[in-house]
PDB file of C-alpha atoms in Angstrom:
ATOM      1  CA  MET A   1      15.485 -88.106 -31.072  1.00 29.00           C
ATOM      2  CA  ALA A   2      15.712 -84.392 -30.317  1.00 33.00           C
ATOM      3  CA  ALA A   3      18.631 -82.584 -28.716  1.00 32.00           C
ATOM      4  CA  THR A   4      18.356 -79.299 -26.849  1.00 32.00           C
ATOM      5  CA  ALA A   5      21.029 -76.678 -26.241  1.00 35.00           C
ATOM      6  CA  VAL A   6      20.331 -74.673 -23.117  1.00 34.00           C
ATOM      7  CA  LEU A   7      21.751 -71.271 -22.268  1.00 34.00           C
ATOM      8  CA  ALA A   8      23.247 -70.756 -18.828  1.00 35.00           C
ATOM      9  CA  THR A   9      20.204 -68.658 -17.968  1.00 32.00           C
ATOM     10  CA  GLY A  10      18.031 -71.730 -18.394  1.00 32.00           C
ATOM     11  CA  VAL A  11      16.290 -70.484 -21.524  1.00 28.00           C
ATOM     12  CA  ALA A  12      16.010 -73.060 -24.285  1.00 30.00           C
ATOM     13  CA  ALA A  13      18.039 -71.785 -27.212  1.00 35.00           C
ATOM     14  CA  VAL A  14      17.700 -74.523 -29.789  1.00 35.00           C
ATOM     15  CA  CYS A  15      15.347 -77.428 -30.290  1.00 32.00           C
ATOM     16  CA  VAL A  16      16.653 -79.795 -32.893  1.00 34.00           C
ATOM     17  CA  ALA A  17      14.734 -82.583 -34.563  1.00 33.00           C
ATOM     18  CA  PRO A  18      16.377 -84.892 -37.082  1.00 37.00           C
ATOM     19  CA  ALA A  19      14.133 -83.606 -39.888  1.00 39.00           C
ATOM     20  CA  ARG A  20      14.760 -79.905 -39.189  1.00 41.00           C
ATOM     21  CA  ALA A  21      17.990 -78.659 -37.623  1.00 45.00           C
ATOM     22  CA  GLU A  22      18.300 -75.013 -36.611  1.00 53.00           C
ATOM     23  CA  PHE A  23      21.444 -73.098 -35.735  1.00 54.00           C
ATOM     24  CA  PRO A  24      21.772 -71.501 -32.298  1.00 61.00           C
ATOM     25  CA  PRO A  25      21.465 -67.679 -32.277  1.00 70.00           C
ATOM     26  CA  ALA A  26      24.521 -65.823 -33.579  1.00 77.00           C
ATOM     27  CA  LEU A  27      26.800 -63.944 -31.183  1.00 84.00           C
ATOM     28  CA  GLY A  28      28.981 -60.919 -31.894  1.00 86.00           C
ATOM     29  CA  PRO A  29      32.617 -59.956 -31.292  1.00 90.00           C
ATOM     30  CA  ASP A  30      31.927 -59.179 -27.615  1.00 94.00           C
ATOM     31  CA  SER A  31      31.249 -62.861 -26.950  1.00 95.00           C
ATOM     32  CA  ALA A  32      34.120 -65.325 -27.029  1.00 97.00           C
ATOM     33  CA  ILE A  33      33.693 -68.985 -27.836  1.00 97.00           C
ATOM     34  CA  VAL A  34      35.815 -70.782 -25.222  1.00 98.00           C
ATOM     35  CA  ILE A  35      36.551 -74.448 -25.930  1.00 98.00           C
ATOM     36  CA  LEU A  36      37.972 -76.282 -22.933  1.00 97.00           C
ATOM     37  CA  GLY A  37      40.754 -78.780 -23.492  1.00 97.00           C
ATOM     38  CA  PHE A  38      40.889 -82.431 -22.539  1.00 96.00           C
ATOM     39  CA  GLY A  39      44.025 -84.454 -21.914  1.00 95.00           C
ATOM     40  CA  LEU A  40      45.951 -85.554 -24.969  1.00 97.00           C
ATOM     41  CA  LEU A  41      47.222 -89.046 -25.573  1.00 97.00           C
ATOM     42  CA  PRO A  42      50.935 -89.646 -24.804  1.00 97.00           C
ATOM     43  CA  ASP A  43      51.808 -89.223 -28.500  1.00 97.00           C
ATOM     44  CA  GLY A  44      50.194 -85.740 -28.552  1.00 96.00           C
ATOM     45  CA  THR A  45      47.057 -86.722 -30.451  1.00 97.00           C
ATOM     46  CA  MET A  46      43.553 -85.834 -29.311  1.00 98.00           C
ATOM     47  CA  ARG A  47      41.139 -88.141 -27.559  1.00 97.00           C
ATOM     48  CA  PRO A  48      37.636 -88.570 -29.055  1.00 95.00           C
ATOM     49  CA  GLU A  49      36.095 -86.477 -26.242  1.00 94.00           C
ATOM     50  CA  LEU A  50      38.238 -83.477 -27.179  1.00 96.00           C
ATOM     51  CA  ILE A  51      37.339 -83.870 -30.846  1.00 95.00           C
ATOM     52  CA  ASP A  52      33.667 -83.890 -29.826  1.00 92.00           C
ATOM     53  CA  ARG A  53      34.183 -80.605 -27.941  1.00 94.00           C
ATOM     54  CA  LEU A  54      35.882 -79.144 -31.010  1.00 95.00           C
ATOM     55  CA  ARG A  55      32.999 -80.152 -33.249  1.00 91.00           C
ATOM     56  CA  ALA A  56      30.545 -78.389 -30.931  1.00 90.00           C
ATOM     57  CA  GLY A  57      32.762 -75.282 -30.891  1.00 93.00           C
ATOM     58  CA  TYR A  58      33.091 -75.441 -34.653  1.00 92.00           C
ATOM     59  CA  VAL A  59      29.308 -75.345 -35.075  1.00 87.00           C
ATOM     60  CA  GLU A  60      29.059 -72.315 -32.769  1.00 90.00           C
ATOM     61  CA  ALA A  61      31.897 -70.639 -34.699  1.00 93.00           C
ATOM     62  CA  LEU A  62      30.081 -71.217 -38.008  1.00 89.00           C
ATOM     63  CA  VAL A  63      27.050 -69.411 -36.622  1.00 87.00           C
ATOM     64  CA  SER A  64      28.847 -66.661 -34.710  1.00 92.00           C
ATOM     65  CA  THR A  65      31.305 -65.584 -37.366  1.00 94.00           C
ATOM     66  CA  ALA A  66      32.385 -62.415 -35.515  1.00 95.00           C
ATOM     67  CA  SER A  67      33.155 -64.155 -32.205  1.00 97.00           C
ATOM     68  CA  PRO A  68      36.771 -64.864 -31.307  1.00 98.00           C
ATOM     69  CA  ILE A  69      37.560 -68.488 -30.476  1.00 98.00           C
ATOM     70  CA  ILE A  70      39.700 -69.280 -27.438  1.00 98.00           C
ATOM     71  CA  VAL A  71      41.121 -72.781 -27.130  1.00 98.00           C
ATOM     72  CA  THR A  72      42.395 -73.397 -23.635  1.00 98.00           C
ATOM     73  CA  GLY A  73      44.638 -76.105 -22.270  1.00 97.00           C
ATOM     74  CA  GLY A  74      48.279 -76.768 -21.565  1.00 96.00           C
ATOM     75  CA  ASN A  75      49.398 -80.174 -20.312  1.00 95.00           C
ATOM     76  CA  PRO A  76      51.734 -80.957 -23.225  1.00 97.00           C
ATOM     77  CA  GLN A  77      52.197 -84.470 -24.530  1.00 97.00           C
ATOM     78  CA  ALA A  78      54.979 -85.182 -27.031  1.00 97.00           C
ATOM     79  CA  GLY A  79      55.661 -81.422 -27.149  1.00 97.00           C
ATOM     80  CA  VAL A  80      52.086 -80.486 -28.093  1.00 98.00           C
ATOM     81  CA  THR A  81      49.668 -78.592 -25.827  1.00 98.00           C
ATOM     82  CA  GLU A  82      45.925 -79.190 -25.830  1.00 98.00           C
ATOM     83  CA  ALA A  83      45.427 -75.658 -27.189  1.00 98.00           C
ATOM     84  CA  GLN A  84      47.911 -76.228 -30.048  1.00 98.00           C
ATOM     85  CA  ALA A  85      46.202 -79.467 -31.092  1.00 98.00           C
ATOM     86  CA  MET A  86      42.793 -77.810 -30.910  1.00 98.00           C
ATOM     87  CA  ALA A  87      43.867 -74.754 -32.909  1.00 98.00           C
ATOM     88  CA  GLU A  88      45.391 -76.956 -35.621  1.00 98.00           C
ATOM     89  CA  TRP A  89      42.148 -78.949 -35.858  1.00 98.00           C
ATOM     90  CA  LEU A  90      40.035 -75.794 -36.270  1.00 98.00           C
ATOM     91  CA  ILE A  91      42.391 -74.163 -38.767  1.00 98.00           C
ATOM     92  CA  ALA A  92      42.621 -77.367 -40.824  1.00 97.00           C
ATOM     93  CA  ARG A  93      38.830 -77.188 -41.177  1.00 95.00           C
ATOM     94  CA  GLY A  94      38.797 -73.610 -42.446  1.00 95.00           C
ATOM     95  CA  MET A  95      38.678 -71.403 -39.339  1.00 97.00           C
ATOM     96  CA  PRO A  96      40.798 -68.311 -39.995  1.00 97.00           C
ATOM     97  CA  ARG A  97      44.048 -68.486 -38.012  1.00 97.00           C
ATOM     98  CA  GLU A  98      43.596 -64.912 -36.749  1.00 97.00           C
ATOM     99  CA  ARG A  99      40.255 -65.860 -35.185  1.00 97.00           C
ATOM    100  CA  VAL A 100      41.709 -68.689 -33.053  1.00 98.00           C
ATOM    101  CA  HIS A 101      43.433 -67.592 -29.834  1.00 98.00           C
ATOM    102  CA  LEU A 102      45.545 -70.049 -27.854  1.00 98.00           C
ATOM    103  CA  GLU A 103      45.733 -70.220 -24.078  1.00 98.00           C
ATOM    104  CA  GLN A 104      48.441 -72.845 -23.560  1.00 97.00           C
ATOM    105  CA  ALA A 105      49.387 -72.548 -19.897  1.00 97.00           C
ATOM    106  CA  ALA A 106      46.313 -73.925 -18.087  1.00 97.00           C
ATOM    107  CA  ARG A 107      46.713 -77.216 -16.266  1.00 97.00           C
ATOM    108  CA  SER A 108      43.243 -77.313 -14.669  1.00 97.00           C
ATOM    109  CA  THR A 109      39.718 -75.964 -15.061  1.00 96.00           C
ATOM    110  CA  VAL A 110      40.544 -73.211 -12.560  1.00 97.00           C
ATOM    111  CA  GLU A 111      43.483 -72.117 -14.710  1.00 97.00           C
ATOM    112  CA  ASN A 112      41.383 -72.485 -17.894  1.00 97.00           C
ATOM    113  CA  ALA A 113      38.996 -69.931 -16.408  1.00 98.00           C
ATOM    114  CA  GLU A 114      41.613 -67.540 -15.022  1.00 98.00           C
ATOM    115  CA  PHE A 115      43.818 -67.545 -18.109  1.00 98.00           C
ATOM    116  CA  SER A 116      40.898 -67.428 -20.568  1.00 98.00           C
ATOM    117  CA  ALA A 117      39.582 -64.373 -18.675  1.00 98.00           C
ATOM    118  CA  GLU A 118      42.915 -62.659 -19.362  1.00 98.00           C
ATOM    119  CA  VAL A 119      42.718 -63.516 -23.072  1.00 98.00           C
ATOM    120  CA  MET A 120      39.120 -62.276 -23.187  1.00 97.00           C
ATOM    121  CA  ASP A 121      40.175 -59.006 -21.569  1.00 97.00           C
ATOM    122  CA  THR A 122      42.889 -58.550 -24.202  1.00 97.00           C
ATOM    123  CA  LEU A 123      40.358 -59.217 -26.974  1.00 97.00           C
ATOM    124  CA  GLY A 124      37.690 -56.969 -25.459  1.00 96.00           C
ATOM    125  CA  ALA A 125      35.224 -59.837 -25.031  1.00 96.00           C
ATOM    126  CA  ARG A 126      32.720 -59.254 -22.227  1.00 95.00           C
ATOM    127  CA  ASP A 127      31.171 -62.727 -22.031  1.00 95.00           C
ATOM    128  CA  ALA A 128      31.746 -66.277 -23.172  1.00 95.00           C
ATOM    129  CA  VAL A 129      30.000 -69.306 -24.528  1.00 93.00           C
ATOM    130  CA  LEU A 130      31.616 -72.337 -22.886  1.00 94.00           C
ATOM    131  CA  ILE A 131      32.090 -75.525 -24.843  1.00 95.00           C
ATOM    132  CA  THR A 132      32.837 -78.603 -22.750  1.00 93.00           C
ATOM    133  CA  SER A 133      31.492 -82.061 -21.987  1.00 91.00           C
ATOM    134  CA  GLY A 134      28.098 -82.336 -20.293  1.00 88.00           C
ATOM    135  CA  TYR A 135      29.391 -83.920 -17.093  1.00 90.00           C
ATOM    136  CA  HIS A 136      32.024 -81.148 -16.805  1.00 92.00           C
ATOM    137  CA  LEU A 137      29.657 -78.237 -17.440  1.00 91.00           C
ATOM    138  CA  PRO A 138      28.474 -77.545 -13.842  1.00 92.00           C
ATOM    139  CA  ARG A 139      32.054 -77.316 -12.563  1.00 93.00           C
ATOM    140  CA  ALA A 140      33.175 -75.245 -15.556  1.00 95.00           C
ATOM    141  CA  LEU A 141      30.298 -72.775 -15.094  1.00 94.00           C
ATOM    142  CA  ALA A 142      31.078 -72.333 -11.391  1.00 95.00           C
ATOM    143  CA  THR A 143      34.801 -71.969 -12.044  1.00 96.00           C
ATOM    144  CA  PHE A 144      34.427 -69.423 -14.832  1.00 97.00           C
ATOM    145  CA  GLY A 145      31.930 -67.467 -12.718  1.00 96.00           C
ATOM    146  CA  ALA A 146      34.395 -67.410  -9.807  1.00 96.00           C
ATOM    147  CA  ALA A 147      37.049 -66.073 -12.210  1.00 97.00           C
ATOM    148  CA  GLY A 148      34.739 -63.181 -13.115  1.00 96.00           C
ATOM    149  CA  VAL A 149      33.773 -64.458 -16.563  1.00 96.00           C
ATOM    150  CA  ALA A 150      30.166 -63.750 -17.537  1.00 94.00           C
ATOM    151  CA  VAL A 151      28.888 -66.866 -19.269  1.00 92.00           C
ATOM    152  CA  SER A 152      26.243 -66.056 -21.851  1.00 85.00           C
ATOM    153  CA  GLY A 153      25.709 -69.629 -22.973  1.00 82.00           C
ATOM    154  CA  THR A 154      26.968 -73.156 -22.949  1.00 80.00           C
ATOM    155  CA  TYR A 155      27.060 -76.054 -25.328  1.00 77.00           C
ATOM    156  CA  THR A 156      28.113 -79.625 -24.939  1.00 77.00           C
ATOM    157  CA  PRO A 157      28.834 -82.078 -27.737  1.00 76.00           C
ATOM    158  CA  ASP A 158      25.765 -84.197 -26.982  1.00 73.00           C
ATOM    159  CA  GLU A 159      23.476 -81.136 -27.099  1.00 68.00           C
ATOM    160  CA  LEU A 160      24.680 -80.228 -30.575  1.00 66.00           C
ATOM    161  CA  LEU A 161      24.852 -83.769 -31.943  1.00 61.00           C
ATOM    162  CA  GLU A 162      22.217 -83.267 -34.618  1.00 61.00           C
ATOM    163  CA  LEU A 163      23.625 -79.882 -35.653  1.00 59.00           C
ATOM    164  CA  MET A 164      27.054 -81.454 -36.005  1.00 57.00           C
ATOM    165  CA  ARG A 165      25.627 -84.258 -38.142  1.00 63.00           C
ATOM    166  CA  VAL A 166      23.894 -81.776 -40.416  1.00 61.00           C
ATOM    167  CA  PHE A 167      26.386 -78.886 -40.529  1.00 58.00           C
ATOM    168  CA  GLY A 168      29.688 -79.930 -38.925  1.00 56.00           C
ATOM    169  CA  PRO A 169      32.870 -81.197 -40.500  1.00 58.00           C
ATOM    170  CA  ASN A 170      33.461 -84.877 -41.093  1.00 60.00           C
ATOM    171  CA  ALA A 171      36.557 -85.108 -38.927  1.00 43.00           C
ATOM    172  CA  ASP A 172      38.777 -88.140 -38.812  1.00 44.00           C
ATOM    173  CA  ARG A 173      39.243 -89.757 -35.468  1.00 39.00           C
TER     174      ARG A 173
END
């Protein structure tokens, strides 16, 4: 079964077959990888859907080694924000701490977009690759566009499933 990652422009970026997986094209330091949070469990641990988003972001980060990574999400549970949990997950799997930028105040997709735009401005990033769940992607694209963020691409966990199987970390759930 093949999976396809599609850029926001509608151009097919990656066609993946189980026998031959290919990485998406690499991005540079002007493009941020923005991974959107997802509500934590009451004890502060991550839900499987958030871990899936992180795996997709991880694959993009492996390819685009010069791109900064922004993890966005507040909504603390047990004293832990979504962004903190996400950053810890990435760093525990070898992402350099200085590459992972936390946006911990957002309580909604609108705030994810607005606050991530501020972080991008600080970093000098001119566009973003959004990582979120497939059902959430249309709303996220519209919201980030309304916040003035140029979206150069998007990935969802299901689009990168085969890449994650081949190249991603074997994360515990």
